[in-house]
Amino acid sequence: MVLDTFMYLDYSEAREGASLDEIVSSLRNHPDYGGGGIHYGEYRILQEAVKNEEVGNLRSGCQSFHMGYDRGTAACIFQSPDKKSIYVVYRGTGDGEWMDNGIGMTSAVTIQQKKALSYFEEAMEALEPGSGCRVIVTGHSKGGNKAQFVTMETKYDNLIDACYSVDGQGFSEEAIAEWKERYGKKEYRKRVQKLNGIHGENDYVSVLGNSIIPKEQIRYVKTPVEKTDFAGYHDIK
């Protein structure tokens, strides 16, 4: 969830291989971040989180913007220094993606879901994670939907240990029927078992579409906002 929060900084200038601690430190005096600007809320969460060395030492790489993907794709890799853990992180709805969200409720696949899959497979081919490496796919909101889609679709599903969708929406009946027909009951269930949900108690996006996350693998968390703050129920902060 910390890495999902990072994606909302919309910061694509980070040096490849920079640690999360180094990135946060470099933004201390930036007017949009540590300076109290538009992304100050996310920055403060990250500033606190990187005090934990396990989080702060994670190194960024494979930024989608540097790989030729559009702003809507917005994905990044974080890797532990020993290269035994890889986190593939997708941002929530980005530039030009609102219509894509609606298409995902009625169609088997969308353009942005395809781009998320292409990014994941390109990143895995570049990193070549070994058998002892743990790969986690995650994202918030539409990023959570993309993380689920990648887990269900990729030819490198054997590399994925788990998917964590934070307030991510579900899928169309067409998408689910296509997966069940393509994979058969056993393989479909194998992929679905890797999906986990983390949802705000009053989130209004995770209930959209048809959920394929096993109910026993969804955990609900308190959302500390005023009852009148409707948008806040979906805000990852």
mmCIF file of C-alpha atoms in Angstrom:
data_model
loop_
_atom_site.group_PDB
_atom_site.id
_atom_site.type_symbol
_atom_site.label_atom_id
_atom_site.label_comp_id
_atom_site.label_asym_id
_atom_site.label_seq_id
_atom_site.Cartn_x
_atom_site.Cartn_y
_atom_site.Cartn_z
ATOM 1 C CA MET A 1 0.000 0.000 0.000
ATOM 2 C CA VAL A 2 2.982 2.309 0.587
ATOM 3 C CA LEU A 3 4.203 1.659 -2.957
ATOM 4 C CA ASP A 4 0.675 2.177 -4.309
ATOM 5 C CA THR A 5 0.706 5.553 -2.521
ATOM 6 C CA PHE A 6 4.051 6.411 -4.130
ATOM 7 C CA MET A 7 2.515 6.095 -7.594
ATOM 8 C CA TYR A 8 0.227 9.043 -6.841
ATOM 9 C CA LEU A 9 3.238 11.328 -6.556
ATOM 10 C CA ASP A 10 3.241 11.221 -10.367
ATOM 11 C CA TYR A 11 7.015 11.524 -10.175
ATOM 12 C CA SER A 12 8.747 10.049 -13.225
ATOM 13 C CA GLU A 13 12.127 11.770 -12.859
ATOM 14 C CA ALA A 14 13.547 9.266 -10.362
ATOM 15 C CA ARG A 15 16.892 7.769 -11.339
ATOM 16 C CA GLU A 16 16.728 4.081 -12.273
ATOM 17 C CA GLY A 17 17.988 2.109 -9.293
ATOM 18 C CA ALA A 18 17.373 4.894 -6.769
ATOM 19 C CA SER A 19 16.082 3.708 -3.412
ATOM 20 C CA LEU A 20 12.692 4.859 -2.169
ATOM 21 C CA ASP A 21 14.475 6.635 0.696
ATOM 22 C CA GLU A 22 16.694 8.523 -1.779
ATOM 23 C CA ILE A 23 13.681 9.543 -3.872
ATOM 24 C CA VAL A 24 11.734 10.804 -0.863
ATOM 25 C CA SER A 25 14.787 12.674 0.465
ATOM 26 C CA SER A 26 15.327 14.368 -2.913
ATOM 27 C CA LEU A 27 11.764 15.747 -2.767
ATOM 28 C CA ARG A 28 12.101 17.236 0.721
ATOM 29 C CA ASN A 29 12.287 20.816 -0.580
ATOM 30 C CA HIS A 30 10.221 20.388 -3.738
ATOM 31 C CA PRO A 31 7.193 22.731 -3.628
ATOM 32 C CA ASP A 32 4.768 19.999 -4.756
ATOM 33 C CA TYR A 33 5.938 17.439 -2.197
ATOM 34 C CA GLY A 34 7.885 18.232 0.978
ATOM 35 C CA GLY A 35 7.166 21.913 0.414
ATOM 36 C CA GLY A 36 3.498 21.410 1.246
ATOM 37 C CA GLY A 37 2.036 21.408 -2.274
ATOM 38 C CA ILE A 38 -0.416 19.183 -4.121
ATOM 39 C CA HIS A 39 1.249 15.872 -3.195
ATOM 40 C CA TYR A 40 2.175 16.740 0.388
ATOM 41 C CA GLY A 41 -0.233 14.182 1.877
ATOM 42 C CA GLU A 42 1.294 11.289 -0.046
ATOM 43 C CA TYR A 43 4.787 12.625 0.630
ATOM 44 C CA ARG A 44 4.262 12.662 4.409
ATOM 45 C CA ILE A 45 3.092 9.034 4.365
ATOM 46 C CA LEU A 46 6.168 7.993 2.380
ATOM 47 C CA GLN A 47 8.476 10.084 4.544
ATOM 48 C CA GLU A 48 7.291 8.124 7.571
ATOM 49 C CA ALA A 49 7.321 4.761 5.785
ATOM 50 C CA VAL A 50 10.939 4.926 4.568
ATOM 51 C CA LYS A 51 12.133 5.074 8.176
ATOM 52 C CA ASN A 52 11.627 1.311 7.987
ATOM 53 C CA GLU A 53 14.794 0.193 6.174
ATOM 54 C CA GLU A 54 13.005 -2.707 4.504
ATOM 55 C CA VAL A 55 10.798 -0.152 2.769
ATOM 56 C CA GLY A 56 13.323 2.642 2.331
ATOM 57 C CA ASN A 57 15.920 0.386 0.693
ATOM 58 C CA LEU A 58 13.585 -0.810 -2.071
ATOM 59 C CA ARG A 59 15.035 0.258 -5.416
ATOM 60 C CA SER A 60 12.978 1.619 -8.287
ATOM 61 C CA GLY A 61 13.278 0.562 -11.893
ATOM 62 C CA CYS A 62 11.466 -0.108 -15.160
ATOM 63 C CA GLN A 63 9.457 3.110 -14.938
ATOM 64 C CA SER A 64 6.788 2.750 -17.612
ATOM 65 C CA PHE A 65 7.165 6.349 -18.774
ATOM 66 C CA HIS A 66 10.839 5.672 -19.594
ATOM 67 C CA MET A 67 9.874 2.508 -21.496
ATOM 68 C CA GLY A 68 7.694 4.318 -24.006
ATOM 69 C CA TYR A 69 4.304 3.788 -22.345
ATOM 70 C CA ASP A 70 1.728 6.562 -22.059
ATOM 71 C CA ARG A 71 0.977 8.446 -18.862
ATOM 72 C CA GLY A 72 -2.126 6.342 -18.367
ATOM 73 C CA THR A 73 -0.124 3.136 -17.942
ATOM 74 C CA ALA A 74 1.870 4.584 -14.999
ATOM 75 C CA ALA A 75 3.697 1.565 -13.573
ATOM 76 C CA CYS A 76 6.976 0.982 -11.780
ATOM 77 C CA ILE A 77 9.063 -1.849 -10.324
ATOM 78 C CA PHE A 78 10.507 -1.853 -6.809
ATOM 79 C CA GLN A 79 13.125 -4.438 -5.943
ATOM 80 C CA SER A 80 14.774 -5.406 -2.663
ATOM 81 C CA PRO A 81 18.581 -4.967 -2.537
ATOM 82 C CA ASP A 82 19.094 -8.752 -2.454
ATOM 83 C CA LYS A 83 16.803 -9.056 -5.516
ATOM 84 C CA LYS A 84 14.670 -11.663 -3.777
ATOM 85 C CA SER A 85 11.518 -9.520 -3.830
ATOM 86 C CA ILE A 86 10.036 -7.637 -6.773
ATOM 87 C CA TYR A 87 6.956 -5.414 -6.490
ATOM 88 C CA VAL A 88 5.159 -4.479 -9.706
ATOM 89 C CA VAL A 89 3.050 -1.399 -8.942
ATOM 90 C CA TYR A 90 0.282 0.207 -11.032
ATOM 91 C CA ARG A 91 -1.164 3.677 -10.443
ATOM 92 C CA GLY A 92 -4.899 4.331 -10.272
ATOM 93 C CA THR A 93 -6.797 5.970 -13.133
ATOM 94 C CA GLY A 94 -4.425 8.127 -15.157
ATOM 95 C CA ASP A 95 -4.620 10.438 -18.152
ATOM 96 C CA GLY A 96 -7.252 9.367 -20.687
ATOM 97 C CA GLU A 97 -8.348 6.297 -18.719
ATOM 98 C CA TRP A 98 -11.821 7.197 -17.467
ATOM 99 C CA MET A 99 -13.563 5.855 -20.571
ATOM 100 C CA ASP A 100 -11.403 2.729 -20.355
ATOM 101 C CA ASN A 101 -12.835 2.118 -16.867
ATOM 102 C CA GLY A 102 -16.358 2.004 -18.274
ATOM 103 C CA ILE A 103 -15.370 -0.263 -21.154
ATOM 104 C CA GLY A 104 -13.943 -2.700 -18.613
ATOM 105 C CA MET A 105 -17.410 -3.133 -17.099
ATOM 106 C CA THR A 106 -18.875 -4.387 -20.382
ATOM 107 C CA SER A 107 -15.999 -5.863 -22.423
ATOM 108 C CA ALA A 108 -13.624 -8.796 -21.983
ATOM 109 C CA VAL A 109 -10.519 -6.611 -22.266
ATOM 110 C CA THR A 110 -9.587 -2.929 -22.585
ATOM 111 C CA ILE A 111 -6.715 -1.095 -24.233
ATOM 112 C CA GLN A 112 -5.209 -0.032 -20.896
ATOM 113 C CA GLN A 113 -5.447 -3.537 -19.461
ATOM 114 C CA LYS A 114 -3.506 -4.778 -22.509
ATOM 115 C CA LYS A 115 -0.855 -2.110 -21.937
ATOM 116 C CA ALA A 116 -0.556 -3.114 -18.270
ATOM 117 C CA LEU A 117 0.003 -6.719 -19.349
ATOM 118 C CA SER A 118 2.567 -5.709 -21.978
ATOM 119 C CA TYR A 119 4.432 -3.660 -19.358
ATOM 120 C CA PHE A 120 4.526 -6.550 -16.885
ATOM 121 C CA GLU A 121 5.854 -9.056 -19.391
ATOM 122 C CA GLU A 122 8.448 -6.621 -20.738
ATOM 123 C CA ALA A 123 9.632 -5.914 -17.182
ATOM 124 C CA MET A 124 9.855 -9.615 -16.308
ATOM 125 C CA GLU A 125 11.900 -10.289 -19.454
ATOM 126 C CA ALA A 126 14.255 -7.451 -18.526
ATOM 127 C CA LEU A 127 14.681 -8.496 -14.879
ATOM 128 C CA GLU A 128 14.641 -12.283 -15.374
ATOM 129 C CA PRO A 129 13.646 -13.115 -11.773
ATOM 130 C CA GLY A 130 15.034 -16.435 -10.568
ATOM 131 C CA SER A 131 13.159 -19.275 -8.915
ATOM 132 C CA GLY A 132 13.946 -17.890 -5.442
ATOM 133 C CA CYS A 133 12.497 -14.457 -6.221
ATOM 134 C CA ARG A 134 9.099 -13.399 -4.852
ATOM 135 C CA VAL A 135 7.028 -11.316 -7.294
ATOM 136 C CA ILE A 136 4.100 -9.267 -5.961
ATOM 137 C CA VAL A 137 1.724 -7.367 -8.267
ATOM 138 C CA THR A 138 -0.277 -4.517 -6.747
ATOM 139 C CA GLY A 139 -2.185 -1.339 -7.455
ATOM 140 C CA HIS A 140 -4.896 0.935 -6.108
ATOM 141 C CA SER A 141 -8.258 1.536 -7.815
ATOM 142 C CA LYS A 142 -7.785 0.998 -11.566
ATOM 143 C CA GLY A 143 -4.244 -0.043 -10.686
ATOM 144 C CA GLY A 144 -5.747 -2.837 -8.602
ATOM 145 C CA ASN A 145 -7.890 -3.891 -11.551
ATOM 146 C CA LYS A 146 -4.792 -3.956 -13.754
ATOM 147 C CA ALA A 147 -2.882 -6.004 -11.178
ATOM 148 C CA GLN A 148 -5.694 -8.567 -11.133
ATOM 149 C CA PHE A 149 -5.891 -8.592 -14.943
ATOM 150 C CA VAL A 150 -2.151 -9.192 -15.280
ATOM 151 C CA THR A 151 -2.316 -12.071 -12.790
ATOM 152 C CA MET A 152 -5.146 -13.661 -14.759
ATOM 153 C CA GLU A 153 -3.654 -13.077 -18.210
ATOM 154 C CA THR A 154 0.144 -13.259 -18.165
ATOM 155 C CA LYS A 155 2.122 -16.096 -19.674
ATOM 156 C CA TYR A 156 4.512 -15.586 -16.741
ATOM 157 C CA ASP A 157 1.919 -16.466 -14.107
ATOM 158 C CA ASN A 158 4.380 -18.956 -12.584
ATOM 159 C CA LEU A 159 6.495 -15.981 -11.493
ATOM 160 C CA ILE A 160 3.691 -14.280 -9.538
ATOM 161 C CA ASP A 161 3.427 -15.201 -5.878
ATOM 162 C CA ALA A 162 0.515 -12.899 -5.051
ATOM 163 C CA CYS A 163 -1.574 -9.983 -6.263
ATOM 164 C CA TYR A 164 -2.851 -7.294 -3.874
ATOM 165 C CA SER A 165 -5.672 -5.174 -5.255
ATOM 166 C CA VAL A 166 -6.396 -2.133 -3.077
ATOM 167 C CA ASP A 167 -9.946 -0.893 -3.764
ATOM 168 C CA GLY A 168 -9.670 -2.278 -7.299
ATOM 169 C CA GLN A 169 -12.826 -2.830 -9.341
ATOM 170 C CA GLY A 170 -13.935 -6.157 -10.762
ATOM 171 C CA PHE A 171 -14.585 -7.323 -14.322
ATOM 172 C CA SER A 172 -17.311 -7.860 -16.870
ATOM 173 C CA GLU A 173 -19.197 -11.139 -17.167
ATOM 174 C CA GLU A 174 -17.579 -11.519 -20.596
ATOM 175 C CA ALA A 175 -14.055 -11.378 -19.164
ATOM 176 C CA ILE A 176 -14.781 -13.975 -16.495
ATOM 177 C CA ALA A 177 -16.518 -16.327 -18.938
ATOM 178 C CA GLU A 178 -13.578 -16.068 -21.335
ATOM 179 C CA TRP A 179 -11.058 -16.968 -18.611
ATOM 180 C CA LYS A 180 -13.105 -19.924 -17.420
ATOM 181 C CA GLU A 181 -13.449 -21.256 -20.954
ATOM 182 C CA ARG A 182 -9.788 -20.728 -21.802
ATOM 183 C CA TYR A 183 -8.237 -22.136 -18.636
ATOM 184 C CA GLY A 184 -10.709 -24.697 -17.395
ATOM 185 C CA LYS A 185 -11.791 -24.991 -13.775
ATOM 186 C CA LYS A 186 -8.427 -26.039 -12.288
ATOM 187 C CA GLU A 187 -6.224 -23.392 -13.932
ATOM 188 C CA TYR A 188 -8.816 -20.652 -13.406
ATOM 189 C CA ARG A 189 -8.951 -21.438 -9.700
ATOM 190 C CA LYS A 190 -5.132 -21.573 -9.495
ATOM 191 C CA ARG A 191 -4.837 -18.014 -10.816
ATOM 192 C CA VAL A 192 -7.730 -16.645 -8.777
ATOM 193 C CA GLN A 193 -6.176 -18.017 -5.577
ATOM 194 C CA LYS A 194 -3.291 -15.567 -6.011
ATOM 195 C CA LEU A 195 -5.667 -12.595 -5.758
ATOM 196 C CA ASN A 196 -6.070 -10.667 -2.508
ATOM 197 C CA GLY A 197 -8.190 -7.601 -1.813
ATOM 198 C CA ILE A 198 -7.650 -4.752 0.640
ATOM 199 C CA HIS A 199 -10.746 -2.565 0.676
ATOM 200 C CA GLY A 200 -11.809 0.497 2.606
ATOM 201 C CA GLU A 201 -14.915 -0.147 4.697
ATOM 202 C CA ASN A 202 -17.041 2.246 2.628
ATOM 203 C CA ASP A 203 -15.109 2.177 -0.651
ATOM 204 C CA TYR A 204 -17.321 2.621 -3.698
ATOM 205 C CA VAL A 205 -14.987 1.380 -6.476
ATOM 206 C CA SER A 206 -14.157 -2.162 -5.332
ATOM 207 C CA VAL A 207 -17.874 -3.007 -5.599
ATOM 208 C CA LEU A 208 -18.024 -2.119 -9.302
ATOM 209 C CA GLY A 209 -18.100 -4.958 -11.813
ATOM 210 C CA ASN A 210 -17.895 -8.621 -10.844
ATOM 211 C CA SER A 211 -15.292 -9.484 -8.219
ATOM 212 C CA ILE A 212 -13.170 -12.605 -8.787
ATOM 213 C CA ILE A 213 -11.170 -12.267 -5.551
ATOM 214 C CA PRO A 214 -12.044 -15.110 -3.146
ATOM 215 C CA LYS A 215 -14.145 -13.642 -0.330
ATOM 216 C CA GLU A 216 -11.900 -15.178 2.317
ATOM 217 C CA GLN A 217 -8.959 -13.279 0.800
ATOM 218 C CA ILE A 218 -10.501 -9.830 1.105
ATOM 219 C CA ARG A 219 -9.718 -7.750 4.183
ATOM 220 C CA TYR A 220 -11.544 -4.546 5.057
ATOM 221 C CA VAL A 221 -9.887 -1.589 6.761
ATOM 222 C CA LYS A 222 -11.241 1.447 8.560
ATOM 223 C CA THR A 223 -11.268 4.637 6.499
ATOM 224 C CA PRO A 224 -10.412 7.581 8.796
ATOM 225 C CA VAL A 225 -12.344 10.367 7.087
ATOM 226 C CA GLU A 226 -15.365 12.497 7.935
ATOM 227 C CA LYS A 227 -18.676 10.956 6.871
ATOM 228 C CA THR A 228 -19.305 13.925 4.600
ATOM 229 C CA ASP A 229 -16.012 13.319 2.732
ATOM 230 C CA PHE A 230 -17.368 10.972 0.072
ATOM 231 C CA ALA A 231 -14.252 11.121 -2.110
ATOM 232 C CA GLY A 232 -12.141 10.298 0.936
ATOM 233 C CA TYR A 233 -13.622 6.800 1.196
ATOM 234 C CA HIS A 234 -11.623 5.854 -1.914
ATOM 235 C CA ASP A 235 -8.502 7.945 -1.242
ATOM 236 C CA ILE A 236 -5.518 5.676 -0.516
ATOM 237 C CA LYS A 237 -4.078 8.191 1.948
#
